[in-house]
Short mmCIF file of C-alpha atoms in Angstrom, two decimals:
data_model
loop_
_atom_site.label_atom_id
_atom_site.label_comp_id
_atom_site.label_asym_id
_atom_site.label_seq_id
_atom_site.Cartn_x
_atom_site.Cartn_y
_atom_site.Cartn_z
CA UNK H 1 1.40 7.15 0.17
CA UNK H 2 -1.75 8.62 -1.48
CA UNK H 3 -0.41 11.31 -3.89
CA UNK H 4 -2.28 13.71 -6.14
CA UNK H 5 -0.38 14.97 -9.23
CA UNK H 6 -2.10 18.07 -10.63
CA UNK H 7 -1.46 18.40 -14.31
CA UNK H 8 -1.56 16.04 -17.27
CA UNK H 9 1.43 17.31 -19.33
CA UNK H 10 4.83 15.69 -19.66
CA UNK H 11 5.90 16.67 -16.10
CA UNK H 12 2.69 15.32 -14.59
CA UNK H 13 2.95 12.10 -16.60
CA UNK H 14 6.56 11.55 -15.65
CA UNK H 15 5.98 12.14 -11.91
CA UNK H 16 2.75 10.16 -11.77
CA UNK H 17 4.23 7.22 -13.63
CA UNK H 18 7.27 7.02 -11.47
CA UNK H 19 5.36 7.40 -8.23
CA UNK H 20 3.03 4.51 -9.28
CA UNK H 21 5.99 2.39 -10.25
CA UNK H 22 7.40 2.91 -6.70
CA UNK H 23 4.14 1.63 -5.17
CA UNK H 24 2.30 4.84 -4.32
CA UNK H 25 -1.42 5.30 -4.91
CA UNK H 26 -1.56 8.06 -7.52
CA UNK H 27 -4.42 10.24 -8.86
CA UNK H 28 -3.77 12.69 -11.61
CA UNK H 29 -5.90 15.80 -11.43
CA UNK H 30 -7.39 17.69 -14.37
CA UNK H 31 -10.24 20.08 -15.00
CA UNK H 32 -12.54 17.66 -16.79
CA UNK H 33 -11.47 14.00 -16.90
CA UNK H 34 -13.83 13.15 -19.75
CA UNK H 35 -12.53 15.97 -21.94
CA UNK H 36 -8.91 15.14 -21.08
CA UNK H 37 -9.39 11.49 -22.19
CA UNK H 38 -11.27 12.58 -25.29
CA UNK H 39 -8.40 14.61 -26.67
CA UNK H 40 -6.76 12.97 -29.70
CA UNK H 41 -4.35 15.73 -30.86
CA UNK H 42 -0.74 15.99 -29.78
CA UNK H 43 0.15 18.65 -27.20
CA UNK H 44 1.99 21.87 -28.08
CA UNK H 45 5.32 20.07 -28.02
CA UNK H 46 4.11 17.27 -30.37
CA UNK H 47 3.80 14.70 -27.64
CA UNK H 48 0.97 12.10 -27.76
CA UNK H 49 -2.32 13.03 -26.01
CA UNK H 50 -2.82 12.14 -22.38
CA UNK H 51 -5.15 9.29 -23.21
CA UNK H 52 -2.30 7.38 -24.87
CA UNK H 53 -0.19 7.71 -21.72
CA UNK H 54 -3.14 6.81 -19.46
CA UNK H 55 -3.88 3.65 -21.53
CA UNK H 56 -0.33 2.43 -20.64
CA UNK H 57 -0.69 3.45 -16.96
CA UNK H 58 -4.15 2.14 -16.07
CA UNK H 59 -3.21 1.85 -12.35
CA UNK H 60 -3.08 5.68 -12.22
CA UNK H 61 -6.48 7.15 -11.61
CA UNK H 62 -7.77 10.37 -13.18
CA UNK H 63 -10.09 12.76 -11.37
CA UNK H 64 -10.99 16.43 -11.05
CA UNK H 65 -8.41 18.64 -9.31
CA UNK H 66 -10.61 18.78 -6.18
CA UNK H 67 -11.27 15.04 -6.01
CA UNK H 68 -7.68 14.24 -6.58
CA UNK H 69 -6.36 16.57 -3.90
CA UNK H 70 -9.07 15.59 -1.39
CA UNK H 71 -7.88 12.08 -0.95
CA UNK H 72 -4.13 12.82 -1.05
CA UNK H 73 -1.56 12.90 1.67
CA UNK H 74 0.80 14.87 -0.56
CA UNK H 75 0.04 17.05 -3.60
CA UNK H 76 2.24 17.75 -6.57
CA UNK H 77 1.79 20.92 -8.64
CA UNK H 78 2.90 19.76 -12.08
CA UNK H 79 1.04 22.49 -13.96
CA UNK H 80 2.09 25.30 -16.25
CA UNK H 81 3.26 28.13 -13.98
CA UNK H 82 0.83 30.56 -15.67
CA UNK H 83 -2.15 28.48 -14.53
CA UNK H 84 -0.87 27.20 -11.16
CA UNK H 85 -2.83 29.53 -8.90
CA UNK H 86 -6.01 29.01 -10.79
CA UNK H 87 -5.53 25.18 -10.87
CA UNK H 88 -4.85 25.12 -7.13
CA UNK H 89 -7.94 27.14 -6.40
CA UNK H 90 -9.93 24.53 -8.31
CA UNK H 91 -8.24 21.85 -6.16
CA UNK H 92 -9.58 23.74 -3.10
CA UNK H 93 -7.76 25.33 -0.17
CA UNK H 94 -9.44 22.82 2.22
CA UNK H 95 -8.06 19.91 0.17
CA UNK H 96 -4.56 21.39 0.38
CA UNK H 97 -4.46 22.40 3.98
CA UNK H 98 -1.96 20.71 6.25
CA UNK H 99 -0.38 18.74 3.30
CA UNK H 100 3.01 18.96 1.67
CA UNK H 101 2.56 20.66 -1.67
CA UNK H 102 5.56 19.92 -4.01
CA UNK H 103 5.67 22.80 -6.43
CA UNK H 104 7.56 21.97 -9.66
CA UNK H 105 6.11 24.84 -11.78
CA UNK H 106 8.12 27.70 -13.24
CA UNK H 107 6.95 31.29 -13.78
CA UNK H 108 7.63 31.31 -17.54
CA UNK H 109 6.18 34.06 -19.66
CA UNK H 110 6.03 33.23 -23.39
CA UNK H 111 4.00 36.30 -24.38
CA UNK H 112 6.93 37.72 -26.27
CA UNK H 113 8.01 34.43 -27.76
CA UNK H 114 11.05 32.28 -27.05
CA UNK H 115 13.10 32.36 -24.96
CA UNK H 116 10.55 33.24 -22.29
CA UNK H 117 11.04 35.73 -19.46
CA UNK H 118 9.88 35.29 -15.88
CA UNK H 119 6.61 36.85 -14.73
CA UNK H 120 7.86 36.96 -11.13
CA UNK H 121 11.43 37.25 -9.95
CA UNK H 122 13.97 38.98 -7.72
CA UNK H 123 11.75 39.97 -4.80
CA UNK H 124 9.20 37.20 -5.07
CA UNK H 125 8.64 33.71 -6.54
CA UNK H 126 5.80 31.60 -7.85
CA UNK H 127 6.27 29.35 -4.87
CA UNK H 128 5.82 32.19 -2.45
CA UNK H 129 2.77 33.37 -4.26
CA UNK H 130 1.30 29.86 -3.94
CA UNK H 131 2.10 29.77 -0.23
CA UNK H 132 0.44 33.18 0.33
CA UNK H 133 -2.63 32.09 -1.56
CA UNK H 134 -2.84 28.85 0.32
CA UNK H 135 -1.38 29.60 3.77
CA UNK H 136 -2.40 26.20 5.28
CA UNK H 137 -0.55 24.28 2.67
CA UNK H 138 3.08 23.34 3.20
CA UNK H 139 4.72 24.37 -0.08
CA UNK H 140 8.06 22.86 -1.01
CA UNK H 141 9.84 23.95 -4.18
CA UNK H 142 11.90 21.32 -5.95
CA UNK H 143 12.51 19.58 -9.32
CA UNK H 144 11.97 22.78 -11.38
CA UNK H 145 15.58 22.92 -12.59
CA UNK H 146 15.71 19.90 -14.88
CA UNK H 147 13.63 18.29 -17.56
CA UNK H 148 10.80 15.90 -16.76
CA UNK H 149 12.54 12.56 -17.58
CA UNK H 150 15.50 13.53 -15.37
CA UNK H 151 13.24 14.50 -12.50
CA UNK H 152 12.31 10.84 -12.09
CA UNK H 153 15.38 9.06 -13.41
CA UNK H 154 18.49 11.21 -12.77
CA UNK H 155 20.81 8.22 -12.99
CA UNK H 156 20.09 7.99 -16.69
CA UNK H 157 22.72 10.83 -17.05
CA UNK H 158 25.37 8.36 -15.90
CA UNK H 159 26.69 10.74 -13.23
CA UNK H 160 25.54 12.35 -9.99
CA UNK H 161 23.85 15.74 -10.38
CA UNK H 162 22.24 18.26 -8.00
CA UNK H 163 18.77 19.30 -7.21
CA UNK H 164 17.53 21.84 -4.67
CA UNK H 165 14.70 22.07 -2.13
CA UNK H 166 13.18 25.23 -0.56
CA UNK H 167 10.46 25.33 2.03
CA UNK H 168 9.39 26.65 5.42
CA UNK H 169 8.11 23.41 6.91
CA UNK H 170 10.83 20.88 7.90
CA UNK H 171 8.41 17.86 8.00
CA UNK H 172 7.00 18.71 4.53
CA UNK H 173 10.59 19.11 3.18
CA UNK H 174 11.62 15.77 4.70
CA UNK H 175 8.74 14.06 2.96
CA UNK H 176 9.64 15.65 -0.40
CA UNK H 177 13.36 14.74 0.03
CA UNK H 178 12.35 11.18 0.74
CA UNK H 179 10.49 11.10 -2.64
CA UNK H 180 13.41 12.72 -4.45
CA UNK H 181 15.84 10.13 -3.07
CA UNK H 182 13.43 7.31 -4.04
CA UNK H 183 13.64 8.69 -7.62
CA UNK H 184 17.44 8.24 -7.49
CA UNK H 185 18.60 11.80 -6.54
CA UNK H 186 21.74 11.51 -4.43
CA UNK H 187 22.71 15.18 -4.13
CA UNK H 188 19.80 17.15 -2.67
CA UNK H 189 20.71 20.64 -1.34
CA UNK H 190 18.33 22.18 1.18
CA UNK H 191 18.53 25.92 0.38
CA UNK H 192 16.46 26.92 3.39
CA UNK H 193 13.19 28.71 3.60
CA UNK H 194 10.75 29.12 0.74
CA UNK H 195 12.12 32.51 -0.15
CA UNK H 196 15.17 30.71 -1.64
CA UNK H 197 12.90 29.35 -4.42
CA UNK H 198 13.50 32.78 -6.08
CA UNK H 199 16.99 31.55 -6.85
CA UNK H 200 16.00 28.18 -8.38
CA UNK H 201 13.22 29.77 -10.41
CA UNK H 202 15.71 32.30 -11.74
CA UNK H 203 17.97 29.42 -12.89
CA UNK H 204 15.44 28.85 -15.74
CA UNK H 205 16.91 31.57 -18.12
CA UNK H 206 20.37 29.92 -18.04
CA UNK H 207 18.81 26.45 -18.27
CA UNK H 208 16.96 27.42 -21.42
CA UNK H 209 20.04 28.82 -23.02
CA UNK H 210 21.99 25.74 -22.05
CA UNK H 211 19.36 23.68 -23.82
CA UNK H 212 19.81 25.67 -26.88
CA UNK H 213 23.57 25.51 -26.79
CA UNK H 214 23.69 21.79 -26.11
CA UNK H 215 20.83 20.91 -28.38
CA UNK H 216 19.20 18.70 -25.71
CA UNK H 217 17.40 18.95 -22.43
CA UNK H 218 19.20 15.86 -21.05
CA UNK H 219 21.56 17.64 -18.69
CA UNK H 220 21.55 18.94 -15.14
CA UNK H 221 23.57 21.12 -12.78
CA UNK H 222 26.22 19.68 -10.46
CA UNK H 223 27.36 21.73 -7.47
CA UNK H 224 30.99 20.74 -6.85
CA UNK H 225 32.20 21.42 -3.31
#
């Protein structure tokens, strides 16, 4: 499948690398490819610049958001939630129309420091905001409840764990579930329509506090039933 991954951070790198490993044709989208490759400083978390990752993944192309989305059959929003709507506008509504749009972003607000709050919750979600802004896209929320490395390699925990999908389009959800299963996820719960993404986005406050209590992000939820 031709897949666009919009975002060059750790989530985008993890998703793009795994998709390429599985044989997909992957293009990472960014605002300015030349500027992205020219960065030499670590990111805000101290991770190496994108250019270092790209040098080790030369089979993954880099393009503008619009060019990446234009040639894709499926688009992944791997951006910071604060910039998701702007980034997707740069990708172009026409380039998103009719395609599954896997939304991984979380509406985290760090304006008052850590731990962050949510800038949308209860009666709305970031996923729904994206769907309203791009009504022709087929938004599916998933993978936003675990750290990037476990998104693409859940079996590294040594036990089965649970992830969730939310979306209004059954065909788009099936395409996303297929990708999740190819990553190794063996317990995928379909929560129903996109409105249910409010619940998974609101898991982030407890996820962040668990990370603090455990001293690691290498954990996930398991729904026992």
